[in-house]
Amino acid sequence: MATQVALLAELQRVDQSLKCNTEAVEARRSALAQLDAQIGAQREQVAAAETAMAELERRQRELDAELTDLESKMKERRMRIARIRNDKELGVVRREIDILKERTGAAETELLALMEQVEQHRTAVEAARQALAAIEAARAMEAAELDATVARVASSIEEDRSRRDKLLSTVDGDLHRRYELIFSRRGGVAVVGVRGGTCQGCHMNVPPQLFNQIQRNDQVFLCPSCQRILFWDQQDEASKS
Ligand SMILES: [Zn+2]
């Protein structure tokens, strides 16, 4: 019958495999969540760029209409001026034409500046859309990776869980609680081998008296330095020598 320490060592192998597999899935899930957040933010940027662009285009249409209107008014005044015989009336129409010219000049200046802005915004909108497409492509790849990872580790996780349940039914409850505590505090390594009189967890020498006791493998001993559960692996020692 396997000793409690040997059972713990086996439990640790299962727990490490479980930890590794669940962490692999978790890492994929969190990468996917991060990409989802990036997509949300980028969609907002695209929408903002499109809104700004629409506003500029609206103003552009307004100016186009204004210029058309000014042009027809100008035409009308010029036709009228040809028929005017009266100096006073002529002066009035000439002033009107001057004002129309001024307004036309202002509208044209604004339109030119606006067209330049529209060009810049078109580039910005396009860049924002491309960035969004790139993140969406990365997200699709990450989702496929997650599926592949889940498919790869699912059966292994299931096997490990049932193996773990079996082992736990044979491990002493207090010892298991102690093991869990060390496992979580010592980076997933609670049971360590002793090789050549050295703890393989912290690489400190184990006192010879303790080493002799450990070799009997019938009691649970903790490393005096790192407080991990020490396990003497006979095969380990044999393969070394
Ligand atoms: Zn140690």
mmCIF file of N, CA, C and O and ligand atoms in Angstrom, residues 192-193 198-206 222-230, ligand 1:
data_model
loop_
_atom_site.group_PDB
_atom_site.id
_atom_site.type_symbol
_atom_site.label_atom_id
_atom_site.label_comp_id
_atom_site.label_asym_id
_atom_site.label_seq_id
_atom_site.Cartn_x
_atom_site.Cartn_y
_atom_site.Cartn_z
ATOM 1 N N VAL A 192 8.261 17.693 -2.218
ATOM 2 C CA VAL A 192 9.505 17.709 -2.992
ATOM 3 C C VAL A 192 10.379 16.509 -2.636
ATOM 4 O O VAL A 192 10.355 16.012 -1.508
ATOM 5 N N GLY A 193 11.124 16.077 -3.606
ATOM 6 C CA GLY A 193 12.039 14.967 -3.395
ATOM 7 C C GLY A 193 13.281 15.412 -2.645
ATOM 8 O O GLY A 193 13.615 16.594 -2.612
ATOM 9 N N THR A 198 19.707 16.644 -0.280
ATOM 10 C CA THR A 198 19.324 18.040 -0.513
ATOM 11 C C THR A 198 17.841 18.135 -0.855
ATOM 12 O O THR A 198 17.333 17.353 -1.665
ATOM 13 N N CYS A 199 17.156 19.117 -0.253
ATOM 14 C CA CYS A 199 15.749 19.362 -0.567
ATOM 15 C C CYS A 199 15.670 19.917 -1.988
ATOM 16 O O CYS A 199 16.332 20.911 -2.300
ATOM 17 N N GLN A 200 14.867 19.301 -2.849
ATOM 18 C CA GLN A 200 14.781 19.754 -4.233
ATOM 19 C C GLN A 200 13.869 20.966 -4.406
ATOM 20 O O GLN A 200 13.725 21.496 -5.497
ATOM 21 N N GLY A 201 13.286 21.405 -3.288
ATOM 22 C CA GLY A 201 12.455 22.609 -3.359
ATOM 23 C C GLY A 201 13.280 23.856 -3.122
ATOM 24 O O GLY A 201 13.149 24.841 -3.842
ATOM 25 N N CYS A 202 14.167 23.825 -2.127
ATOM 26 C CA CYS A 202 14.944 25.027 -1.797
ATOM 27 C C CYS A 202 16.451 24.780 -1.926
ATOM 28 O O CYS A 202 17.234 25.707 -1.739
ATOM 29 N N HIS A 203 16.833 23.552 -2.220
ATOM 30 C CA HIS A 203 18.242 23.166 -2.427
ATOM 31 C C HIS A 203 19.121 23.369 -1.191
ATOM 32 O O HIS A 203 20.319 23.615 -1.311
ATOM 33 N N MET A 204 18.476 23.261 -0.033
ATOM 34 C CA MET A 204 19.255 23.298 1.208
ATOM 35 C C MET A 204 19.483 21.856 1.646
ATOM 36 O O MET A 204 18.693 20.958 1.342
ATOM 37 N N ASN A 205 20.564 21.648 2.388
ATOM 38 C CA ASN A 205 20.832 20.302 2.891
ATOM 39 C C ASN A 205 19.840 19.941 3.982
ATOM 40 O O ASN A 205 19.469 20.774 4.808
ATOM 41 N N VAL A 206 19.444 18.684 3.943
ATOM 42 C CA VAL A 206 18.550 18.169 4.977
ATOM 43 C C VAL A 206 19.449 17.508 6.029
ATOM 44 O O VAL A 206 20.360 16.755 5.670
ATOM 45 N N LEU A 222 8.658 17.821 7.232
ATOM 46 C CA LEU A 222 8.747 19.057 6.457
ATOM 47 C C LEU A 222 10.203 19.491 6.352
ATOM 48 O O LEU A 222 10.989 19.245 7.253
ATOM 49 N N CYS A 223 10.542 20.121 5.234
ATOM 50 C CA CYS A 223 11.889 20.663 5.083
ATOM 51 C C CYS A 223 12.062 21.776 6.116
ATOM 52 O O CYS A 223 11.213 22.654 6.223
ATOM 53 N N PRO A 224 13.145 21.766 6.891
ATOM 54 C CA PRO A 224 13.338 22.800 7.909
ATOM 55 C C PRO A 224 13.495 24.197 7.282
ATOM 56 O O PRO A 224 13.218 25.194 7.951
ATOM 57 N N SER A 225 13.913 24.271 6.028
ATOM 58 C CA SER A 225 14.129 25.584 5.395
ATOM 59 C C SER A 225 12.888 26.119 4.695
ATOM 60 O O SER A 225 12.501 27.263 4.899
ATOM 61 N N CYS A 226 12.261 25.299 3.804
ATOM 62 C CA CYS A 226 11.147 25.835 3.015
ATOM 63 C C CYS A 226 9.790 25.307 3.459
ATOM 64 O O CYS A 226 8.772 25.704 2.896
ATOM 65 N N GLN A 227 9.770 24.446 4.440
ATOM 66 C CA GLN A 227 8.514 23.923 5.010
ATOM 67 C C GLN A 227 7.690 23.089 4.029
ATOM 68 O O GLN A 227 6.497 22.934 4.222
ATOM 69 N N ARG A 228 8.345 22.582 2.980
ATOM 70 C CA ARG A 228 7.602 21.701 2.079
ATOM 71 C C ARG A 228 7.656 20.270 2.607
ATOM 72 O O ARG A 228 8.519 19.935 3.423
ATOM 73 N N ILE A 229 6.741 19.465 2.111
ATOM 74 C CA ILE A 229 6.691 18.064 2.534
ATOM 75 C C ILE A 229 7.769 17.288 1.782
ATOM 76 O O ILE A 229 7.832 17.348 0.551
ATOM 77 N N LEU A 230 8.625 16.615 2.540
ATOM 78 C CA LEU A 230 9.753 15.930 1.901
ATOM 79 C C LEU A 230 9.385 14.494 1.530
ATOM 80 O O LEU A 230 8.683 13.801 2.264
HETATM 81 ZN ZN ZN B 1 13.303 22.841 1.320
#
